[in-house]
Short mmCIF file of C-alpha atoms in Angstrom, two decimals:
data_model
loop_
_atom_site.label_atom_id
_atom_site.label_comp_id
_atom_site.label_asym_id
_atom_site.label_seq_id
_atom_site.Cartn_x
_atom_site.Cartn_y
_atom_site.Cartn_z
CA ARG T 246 97.08 129.84 83.49
CA CYS T 247 94.08 130.16 85.79
CA ARG T 248 93.60 128.69 89.24
CA GLY T 249 90.89 126.29 88.14
CA ASP T 250 93.29 124.44 85.90
CA ALA T 251 95.67 123.60 88.70
CA LEU T 252 92.88 122.21 90.88
CA ARG T 253 91.48 120.13 88.01
CA ALA T 254 94.94 118.83 87.16
CA PHE T 255 95.39 117.95 90.84
CA HIS T 256 92.22 115.86 90.99
CA ALA T 257 92.97 114.25 87.65
CA ALA T 258 96.46 113.28 88.75
CA LEU T 259 95.07 111.73 91.95
CA ARG T 260 92.41 109.82 90.06
CA SER T 261 94.87 108.35 87.60
CA HIS T 262 97.00 106.96 90.40
CA PRO T 263 98.37 103.57 89.23
CA VAL T 264 96.89 101.42 91.98
CA ASN T 265 98.65 98.14 92.57
CA SER T 266 100.85 98.64 89.56
CA LYS T 267 104.17 96.86 89.73
CA ASN T 268 105.46 98.75 86.73
CA PRO T 269 108.17 101.12 87.96
CA ALA T 270 108.03 103.24 84.82
CA MET T 271 104.33 103.89 85.33
CA LYS T 272 104.91 104.83 88.93
CA GLU T 273 107.78 107.16 88.01
CA GLN T 274 105.61 108.87 85.46
CA ALA T 275 102.73 109.28 87.88
CA GLN T 276 105.11 110.70 90.47
CA GLY T 277 106.59 113.12 87.96
CA THR T 278 103.17 114.32 86.86
CA MET T 279 101.98 114.79 90.43
CA LEU T 280 105.12 116.70 91.36
CA LYS T 281 104.59 119.08 88.45
CA VAL T 282 101.01 119.65 89.56
CA LEU T 283 101.93 120.18 93.22
CA THR T 284 104.69 122.67 92.43
CA SER T 285 102.40 124.62 90.12
CA PHE T 286 100.17 125.63 93.03
CA LYS T 287 100.44 128.99 94.74
CA SER T 288 100.93 128.72 98.51
CA SER T 289 97.56 130.34 99.16
CA GLU T 290 95.73 127.74 97.09
CA ILE T 291 97.07 124.65 98.81
CA GLU T 292 94.72 124.58 101.78
CA GLN T 293 91.63 124.69 99.59
CA ALA T 294 92.94 121.89 97.40
CA VAL T 295 93.57 119.68 100.44
CA ASN T 296 90.13 120.40 101.86
CA SER T 297 88.55 119.20 98.63
CA LEU T 298 89.83 115.68 99.25
CA ASP T 299 88.25 112.76 101.09
CA ARG T 300 90.15 110.59 103.58
CA ASN T 301 91.59 108.29 100.90
CA GLY T 302 92.60 111.30 98.82
CA VAL T 303 94.51 112.81 101.74
CA ASP T 304 96.30 109.50 102.37
CA LEU T 305 97.24 109.28 98.70
CA LEU T 306 98.43 112.89 98.63
CA MET T 307 100.62 112.23 101.68
CA LYS T 308 102.21 109.26 99.89
CA TYR T 309 103.02 111.46 96.89
CA ILE T 310 104.45 114.16 99.15
CA TYR T 311 106.86 111.74 100.80
CA LYS T 312 107.78 110.24 97.44
CA GLY T 313 108.55 113.79 96.33
CA PHE T 314 110.78 114.33 99.37
CA GLU T 315 112.84 111.31 98.32
CA LYS T 316 114.27 113.05 95.26
CA PRO T 317 114.38 116.77 95.95
CA SER T 318 114.82 119.11 93.03
CA GLU T 319 115.49 122.83 92.78
CA ASN T 320 112.44 124.16 94.63
CA SER T 321 110.37 121.07 95.28
CA SER T 322 111.06 120.65 98.99
CA ALA T 323 109.81 124.09 99.94
CA ILE T 324 106.45 123.71 98.26
CA LEU T 325 106.16 120.08 99.36
CA LEU T 326 106.67 121.14 102.96
CA GLN T 327 103.73 123.51 102.60
CA TRP T 328 101.61 120.72 101.14
CA HIS T 329 102.77 118.51 104.00
CA GLU T 330 101.66 121.01 106.63
CA LYS T 331 98.17 121.30 105.15
CA ALA T 332 97.78 117.59 104.53
CA LEU T 333 98.90 116.81 108.10
CA ALA T 334 96.31 119.19 109.51
CA VAL T 335 93.57 117.21 107.78
CA GLY T 336 94.94 113.67 107.81
CA GLY T 337 96.67 113.68 111.16
CA LEU T 338 99.58 111.46 112.10
CA GLY T 339 97.58 108.46 110.90
CA SER T 340 98.05 109.53 107.28
CA ILE T 341 101.82 109.57 107.78
CA VAL T 342 101.69 106.15 109.50
CA ARG T 343 99.94 104.82 106.41
CA VAL T 344 102.74 106.14 104.20
CA LEU T 345 105.17 104.10 106.29
CA THR T 346 103.08 100.93 106.35
CA ALA T 347 101.97 101.01 102.70
CA MET O 148 88.80 108.32 136.52
CA ALA O 149 91.05 106.49 138.92
CA TYR O 150 94.70 106.27 137.96
CA HIS O 151 97.20 104.22 139.92
CA SER O 152 100.89 104.17 139.15
CA PHE O 153 102.05 100.64 139.89
CA LEU O 154 105.54 100.75 138.44
CA LEU O 155 108.10 102.83 136.65
CA GLU O 156 108.43 99.97 134.16
CA PRO O 157 105.80 99.15 131.55
CA ILE O 158 103.00 96.81 132.50
CA SER O 159 103.24 94.08 129.86
CA CYS O 160 99.78 92.62 130.44
CA HIS O 161 97.11 92.36 133.11
CA ALA O 162 94.06 90.36 134.14
CA TRP O 163 91.38 90.86 136.79
CA ASN O 164 89.77 88.32 139.06
CA LYS O 165 86.02 87.82 139.01
CA ASP O 166 84.98 90.38 141.63
CA ARG O 167 87.62 92.89 140.52
CA THR O 168 89.33 93.00 143.89
CA GLN O 169 92.61 91.65 142.57
CA ILE O 170 94.69 92.40 139.51
CA ALA O 171 97.48 90.18 138.13
CA LEU O 172 100.08 91.97 136.07
CA CYS O 173 103.50 91.43 134.59
CA PRO O 174 105.98 94.18 135.55
CA ASN O 175 107.96 93.80 132.34
CA ASN O 176 109.94 90.80 133.61
CA HIS O 177 109.58 87.05 134.11
CA GLU O 178 107.13 87.32 136.96
CA VAL O 179 103.47 87.90 137.59
CA HIS O 180 102.51 90.08 140.54
CA ILE O 181 99.05 90.02 142.04
CA TYR O 182 97.81 93.12 143.84
CA ARG O 183 94.74 93.32 146.04
CA LYS O 184 92.64 96.40 146.59
CA ASP O 185 92.70 97.59 150.19
CA GLY O 186 90.38 100.56 150.33
CA ALA O 187 92.12 103.15 148.22
CA LYS O 188 95.47 101.39 148.20
CA TRP O 189 96.81 98.44 146.28
CA SER O 190 98.98 95.90 148.14
CA LYS O 191 101.02 93.20 146.49
CA VAL O 192 99.80 89.82 147.75
CA HIS O 193 101.48 87.29 145.46
CA GLU O 194 104.53 86.93 143.26
CA LEU O 195 104.33 84.16 140.70
CA LYS O 196 107.80 83.12 139.61
CA GLU O 197 108.03 80.27 137.18
CA HIS O 198 108.60 81.67 133.70
CA ASN O 199 112.10 81.96 132.26
CA GLY O 200 111.19 84.69 129.88
CA GLN O 201 109.01 87.78 129.85
CA VAL O 202 105.37 87.04 130.55
CA THR O 203 103.47 88.17 127.48
CA GLY O 204 99.93 87.14 128.38
CA ILE O 205 97.81 86.61 131.49
CA ASP O 206 94.18 85.57 131.70
CA TRP O 207 92.14 84.97 134.86
CA ALA O 208 89.20 82.58 134.59
CA PRO O 209 86.36 84.17 136.58
CA GLU O 210 84.45 81.00 137.58
CA SER O 211 87.20 78.48 138.20
CA ASN O 212 89.56 81.20 139.50
CA ARG O 213 92.52 79.74 137.59
CA LEU O 214 95.20 81.87 136.02
CA VAL O 215 96.90 81.04 132.75
CA THR O 216 100.13 82.77 131.79
CA CYS O 217 102.34 82.51 128.72
CA GLY O 218 105.78 83.87 128.00
CA THR O 219 108.72 84.29 125.70
CA ASP O 220 110.13 81.10 127.23
CA ARG O 221 107.71 79.24 124.90
CA ASN O 222 105.73 77.93 127.87
CA ALA O 223 102.33 78.38 129.41
CA TYR O 224 101.36 77.67 133.00
CA VAL O 225 97.94 77.12 134.52
CA TRP O 226 97.93 78.37 138.11
CA THR O 227 95.55 77.09 140.80
CA LEU O 228 95.14 78.66 144.19
CA LYS O 229 95.82 76.08 146.92
CA GLY O 230 95.25 77.70 150.29
CA ASN O 231 97.15 80.93 149.91
CA VAL O 232 99.67 79.76 147.34
CA TRP O 233 99.38 79.76 143.56
CA LYS O 234 100.61 76.42 142.20
CA PRO O 235 101.72 76.27 138.56
CA THR O 236 101.13 73.42 136.13
CA LEU O 237 103.28 73.44 133.01
CA VAL O 238 101.46 73.14 129.69
CA ILE O 239 103.55 71.90 126.77
CA LEU O 240 102.65 74.12 123.86
CA ARG O 241 105.00 72.42 121.35
CA ILE O 242 106.12 75.75 119.92
CA ASN O 243 109.63 76.87 119.07
CA ARG O 244 109.10 80.61 119.34
CA ALA O 245 107.79 82.94 122.02
CA ALA O 246 104.18 82.76 123.12
CA ARG O 247 102.51 86.16 122.68
CA CYS O 248 98.94 86.02 123.98
CA VAL O 249 96.63 83.71 125.90
CA LYS O 250 92.88 83.59 126.49
CA TRP O 251 90.60 81.26 128.45
CA SER O 252 87.53 80.13 126.53
CA PRO O 253 84.17 81.35 127.92
CA LYS O 254 83.45 77.94 129.53
CA GLU O 255 87.03 77.84 130.88
CA ASN O 256 87.58 74.28 129.67
CA LYS O 257 90.10 75.37 127.04
CA PHE O 258 92.54 78.16 126.44
CA ALA O 259 94.26 79.41 123.30
CA VAL O 260 97.85 80.64 122.98
CA GLY O 261 99.12 82.69 120.06
CA SER O 262 102.83 82.56 119.31
CA GLY O 263 105.70 83.54 117.06
CA SER O 264 105.62 79.99 115.71
CA ARG O 265 102.86 81.22 113.42
CA LEU O 266 100.25 78.98 114.97
CA ILE O 267 97.67 78.86 117.73
CA SER O 268 97.85 76.21 120.46
CA ILE O 269 94.42 75.16 121.72
CA CYS O 270 94.91 73.55 125.13
CA TYR O 271 92.46 71.39 127.04
CA PHE O 272 92.68 69.11 130.07
CA GLU O 273 92.85 65.39 129.41
CA GLN O 274 91.23 63.68 132.39
CA GLU O 275 92.77 60.20 131.91
CA ASN O 276 96.37 61.42 131.87
CA ASP O 277 95.74 64.26 134.28
CA TRP O 278 97.51 66.86 132.19
CA TRP O 279 96.97 69.57 129.61
CA VAL O 280 97.35 68.67 125.96
CA CYS O 281 97.22 70.92 122.94
CA LYS O 282 96.24 70.90 119.31
CA HIS O 283 97.62 73.30 116.73
CA ILE O 284 95.86 75.56 114.27
CA LYS O 285 98.41 76.37 111.58
CA LYS O 286 96.99 77.01 108.14
CA PRO O 287 96.96 79.61 106.71
CA ILE O 288 98.70 81.74 109.35
CA ARG O 289 101.89 83.25 107.94
CA SER O 290 103.30 85.19 110.87
CA THR O 291 103.18 85.78 114.63
CA VAL O 292 99.75 85.68 116.26
CA LEU O 293 99.50 88.79 118.39
CA SER O 294 95.97 88.69 119.75
CA LEU O 295 93.10 86.29 120.38
CA ASP O 296 89.46 86.50 121.42
CA TRP O 297 86.83 83.79 121.87
CA HIS O 298 83.29 83.84 120.51
CA PRO O 299 80.63 83.33 123.24
CA ASN O 300 79.87 79.85 121.82
CA ASN O 301 83.21 78.58 123.20
CA VAL O 302 84.21 77.23 119.77
CA LEU O 303 85.05 80.08 117.43
CA LEU O 304 88.28 81.96 118.00
CA ALA O 305 89.37 85.21 116.39
CA ALA O 306 93.09 85.72 115.82
CA GLY O 307 95.00 88.83 114.78
CA SER O 308 98.38 88.28 113.23
CA CYS O 309 101.52 90.03 112.00
CA ASP O 310 100.66 88.84 108.50
CA PHE O 311 98.19 91.75 108.49
CA LYS O 312 95.07 89.61 108.73
CA CYS O 313 92.25 88.96 111.12
CA ARG O 314 90.93 85.39 110.98
CA ILE O 315 88.21 83.40 112.72
CA PHE O 316 88.90 79.70 113.27
CA SER O 317 86.97 76.88 114.78
CA ALA O 318 88.68 75.58 117.91
CA TYR O 319 86.14 72.82 118.44
CA ILE O 320 87.53 70.07 120.68
CA LYS O 321 85.28 67.03 120.62
CA GLU O 322 86.80 65.68 123.82
CA VAL O 323 85.44 68.47 125.93
CA GLU O 324 82.29 69.76 124.27
CA GLU O 325 79.21 69.09 122.18
CA ARG O 326 78.97 69.97 118.51
CA PRO O 327 78.24 73.67 118.23
CA SER O 328 75.04 74.89 116.58
CA PRO O 329 75.27 77.08 113.47
CA THR O 330 76.24 80.73 113.85
CA PRO O 331 76.19 83.64 111.39
CA TRP O 332 79.87 82.80 110.74
CA GLY O 333 79.00 79.36 109.37
CA SER O 334 77.55 75.96 110.27
CA LYS O 335 80.35 73.49 109.74
CA MET O 336 83.00 73.97 112.39
CA PRO O 337 85.54 71.13 112.43
CA PHE O 338 88.71 71.91 114.35
CA GLY O 339 90.95 74.36 112.51
CA GLU O 340 88.30 75.37 109.97
CA LEU O 341 88.81 78.92 108.68
CA MET O 342 85.45 80.67 109.02
CA PHE O 343 86.57 84.16 108.06
CA GLU O 344 89.69 85.88 106.83
CA SER O 345 90.01 89.62 106.28
CA SER O 346 91.67 91.04 103.20
CA SER O 347 95.06 92.43 104.02
CA SER O 348 95.32 95.69 105.84
CA CYS O 349 98.78 97.16 105.79
CA GLY O 350 99.69 96.62 109.38
CA TRP O 351 100.17 94.03 112.10
CA VAL O 352 96.90 93.29 113.82
CA HIS O 353 97.58 94.28 117.42
CA SER O 354 94.25 93.53 119.05
CA ILE O 355 91.02 91.81 118.18
CA CYS O 356 87.64 91.58 119.92
CA PHE O 357 84.30 89.84 119.40
CA SER O 358 81.18 91.78 120.33
CA ALA O 359 79.08 90.38 123.18
CA SER O 360 76.75 88.58 120.77
CA GLY O 361 79.66 87.25 118.71
CA ALA O 362 78.13 88.51 115.48
CA ARG O 363 80.76 91.21 115.06
CA VAL O 364 84.52 91.20 115.33
CA ALA O 365 86.69 94.31 115.44
CA TRP O 366 90.46 94.70 115.12
CA VAL O 367 93.10 97.43 115.16
CA SER O 368 96.16 97.41 112.90
CA HIS O 369 99.50 99.11 112.85
CA ASP O 370 98.52 101.21 109.83
CA SER O 371 96.32 103.28 112.14
CA THR O 372 93.11 101.61 111.07
CA LEU O 373 90.16 100.14 112.91
CA CYS O 374 88.10 97.48 111.13
CA LEU O 375 84.89 95.63 111.93
CA ALA O 376 83.43 92.55 110.24
CA ASP O 377 79.69 91.99 110.62
CA ALA O 378 78.54 88.38 110.19
CA ASN O 379 74.95 89.56 109.88
CA LYS O 380 75.92 91.49 106.77
CA LYS O 381 77.59 88.58 105.00
CA MET O 382 80.85 89.37 106.83
CA ALA O 383 81.10 92.81 105.25
CA VAL O 384 84.06 94.73 106.60
CA ALA O 385 83.82 98.37 107.62
CA SER O 386 87.09 100.16 108.13
CA LEU O 387 88.20 103.53 109.39
CA CYS O 388 91.56 105.18 108.72
CA THR O 389 92.21 107.13 111.91
CA GLU O 390 94.13 110.36 112.27
CA THR O 391 95.97 109.00 115.24
CA LEU O 392 99.05 106.93 115.87
CA PRO O 393 98.46 103.15 115.70
CA LEU O 394 96.04 101.67 118.21
CA LEU O 395 97.18 98.71 120.29
CA ALA O 396 94.05 97.56 122.11
CA VAL O 397 90.34 97.50 121.33
CA THR O 398 87.19 96.30 123.04
CA PHE O 399 83.45 96.52 122.49
CA ILE O 400 81.56 98.37 125.22
CA THR O 401 78.13 97.95 123.65
CA GLU O 402 77.12 96.06 120.53
CA ASN O 403 77.70 99.25 118.51
CA SER O 404 80.41 101.10 120.41
CA LEU O 405 84.10 100.40 120.74
CA VAL O 406 86.85 101.83 122.88
CA ALA O 407 90.40 101.63 121.54
CA ALA O 408 93.74 103.01 122.74
CA GLY O 409 97.36 102.88 121.71
CA HIS O 410 100.39 105.01 121.06
CA ASP O 411 98.51 108.28 121.54
CA CYS O 412 98.15 107.39 125.22
CA TYR O 413 94.42 108.01 125.52
CA PRO O 414 91.34 105.86 124.92
CA MET O 415 88.95 106.85 122.15
CA LEU O 416 85.38 106.01 121.28
CA PHE O 417 84.25 104.62 117.93
CA THR O 418 80.71 103.93 116.75
CA TYR O 419 79.51 101.33 114.25
CA GLU O 420 76.48 102.37 112.25
CA GLU O 421 74.89 99.09 111.20
CA SER O 422 72.51 100.50 108.60
CA GLN O 423 75.28 102.23 106.67
CA GLY O 424 78.05 99.80 107.53
CA THR O 425 80.37 102.56 108.66
CA LEU O 426 82.71 103.22 111.54
CA THR O 427 83.11 106.73 112.88
CA PHE O 428 85.34 108.37 115.45
CA GLY O 429 83.26 109.30 118.50
CA GLY O 430 85.69 111.35 120.54
CA LYS O 431 88.74 111.33 122.78
CA LEU O 432 88.03 109.79 126.18
CA ASP O 433 90.50 111.61 128.36
CA VAL O 434 89.94 114.41 130.79
CA PRO O 435 93.18 116.32 130.87
CA LYS O 436 93.96 118.52 133.84
CA GLN O 437 93.65 122.16 132.94
CA SER O 438 97.20 123.35 133.51
CA SER O 439 97.48 127.05 134.15
CA GLN O 440 98.30 128.83 130.93
CA ARG O 441 101.04 131.10 132.14
CA GLY O 442 102.75 133.22 129.57
CA LEU O 443 106.29 132.53 128.42
CA THR O 444 109.11 134.81 129.47
CA ALA O 445 111.15 136.36 126.71
CA ARG O 446 114.02 134.00 127.56
CA GLU O 447 111.80 130.92 127.25
CA ARG O 448 110.42 132.18 123.98
CA PHE O 449 113.92 132.59 122.58
CA GLN O 450 114.92 129.15 123.86
CA ASN O 451 111.91 127.64 122.13
CA LEU O 452 112.85 129.32 118.88
CA ASP O 453 116.42 128.18 119.23
CA LYS O 454 115.72 124.56 120.16
CA LYS O 455 112.52 123.78 118.31
CA ALA O 456 112.23 126.55 115.72
CA SER O 457 108.76 127.09 117.06
CA SER O 458 107.10 129.98 118.78
CA ASP O 459 104.43 127.62 120.01
CA THR O 460 103.42 128.00 123.64
CA ALA O 461 102.18 124.42 123.74
CA ASN O 462 103.56 122.16 126.44
CA ALA O 463 106.17 119.58 125.65
CA THR O 464 104.59 117.27 128.22
CA LEU O 465 101.61 115.03 127.59
CA ASP O 466 98.37 116.20 129.08
CA THR O 467 96.81 112.76 128.97
CA LEU O 468 96.22 110.56 132.01
CA HIS O 469 98.60 107.84 130.78
CA LYS O 470 102.06 109.18 130.08
CA ASN O 471 103.00 106.50 127.61
CA SER O 472 101.36 104.08 125.17
CA ILE O 473 98.37 102.12 126.38
CA ARG O 474 98.86 98.44 125.63
CA ARG O 475 95.80 96.69 127.08
CA ILE O 476 92.15 97.41 127.71
CA SER O 477 89.86 95.19 129.77
CA VAL O 478 86.17 95.42 130.54
CA LEU O 479 85.56 95.59 134.28
CA THR O 480 81.82 95.80 134.79
CA GLY O 481 78.82 95.38 132.57
CA GLY O 482 80.40 93.01 130.08
CA LYS O 483 80.98 93.84 126.41
CA ALA O 484 77.26 94.43 125.91
CA ASN O 485 76.81 97.21 128.42
CA CYS O 486 80.17 98.16 129.81
CA SER O 487 80.07 100.64 132.68
CA GLN O 488 83.75 100.52 133.59
CA PHE O 489 86.88 99.58 131.69
CA CYS O 490 90.55 99.47 132.62
CA THR O 491 93.72 100.43 130.73
CA THR O 492 97.35 99.58 131.45
CA GLY O 493 100.37 100.89 129.65
CA MET O 494 104.02 101.45 129.18
CA ASP O 495 104.02 104.12 131.85
CA GLY O 496 103.48 101.42 134.47
CA GLY O 497 100.11 102.86 135.31
CA MET O 498 96.61 101.42 135.48
CA SER O 499 93.53 103.52 134.97
CA ILE O 500 89.88 102.71 135.60
CA TRP O 501 87.43 104.61 133.40
CA ASP O 502 83.79 105.12 134.27
CA VAL O 503 81.56 105.29 131.21
CA LYS O 504 78.78 107.34 132.85
CA SER O 505 81.28 109.90 134.14
CA LEU O 506 82.83 110.16 130.68
CA GLU O 507 79.43 110.68 129.10
CA SER O 508 78.60 113.53 131.45
CA ALA O 509 82.08 115.11 131.32
CA LEU O 510 82.39 115.06 127.53
CA LYS O 511 79.19 116.61 126.27
CA ASP O 512 79.44 115.51 122.63
CA LEU O 513 79.97 111.87 123.50
CA LYS O 514 77.24 109.56 122.28
CA ILE O 515 77.49 105.91 123.20
CA LYS O 516 75.01 103.88 121.20
#
């Protein structure tokens, strides 16, 4: 598996975000997919992935990160915390506020 | 930048008189205190005690020199200075929840009060009965009205609400004024007409402001966003998701520049680019004191690691002028078209006066358009 695949999967997962969907199954699936993608990244690759996003992308990523925190699995929290650190550096506290007010 | 610490309690709201020699503020209780500038000092000259609940809004009419206050006791009072005493006149707002904000209209013949009753009371003086009466604007407001601002034509009123929307209504009162002429927001303006409604943001609208010309309206919401609607662009809305904590107060300082402040305790500049319809962050408007960067002793370093799991040498104290959230901003000189000084008050009980020229020269990257 090469690095390019993870980045492409990351962007694809963000793009296929079920906006305004009230279907819980769809949301669960999207969350599961995104979690798989996020945990597949190496720590050193995270910063670059975050920097490739625009403001809306960072906000969306932050929402997925917090959703991931809700149901921690074997190793998910550790990698999510690294994603959180990088996303916070770019999105600032405002991106976290928007997770809370969404 | 002049900072004066009035209280240890938060300043709930403030208003200035016309020549900016006196400031009326609520010290987080049921009273309004008026301070007068005496050289470099501020001395308290009046205490207005009439409200039975916290005073949530104060506005000082510059020409007629009347004060209007509103509070959680569901009342509003119009105060007139008789000799050296401020005399209150009760205004029945006909609301059953707390009043949250109050604003005199530009011609000072009306004032609007926003409340938790999910409506706006437009109050005007009825000459025959010698008292203030009010009319309600209700539809389609779904929650508390937190902030109000009048359009320069004395008829249109912008309201920010806890139902996440910014709206512009007509508050035309035929008893006190002529029919208004058409504006970019519309031509038909019967009382209560909804001229504009924003799509939902995701946060309570804390503060709202018309530009000096009235063609633009800007608002800040609790989801850390700043939005601007431009009537000259078919009411297109530009919005900016900020990286900061939510902003609580916003004002125009030129037709294209805004200053906003909130829970981050410092004012910030934003610029509206009309051609592209975008809002951008223009910089932090605070000049922190350069505290001496002394190194940490080994003991302090270990304590940091133990308490905060951080080896950061950063201070735990705020290095902003205000030490707590800024709740209100007011323009002091120059008006909203060409503001040269503005004032902030906050939860730290302090009041700060900011000089735009000084800020421009102190912060080299600042561009006020």
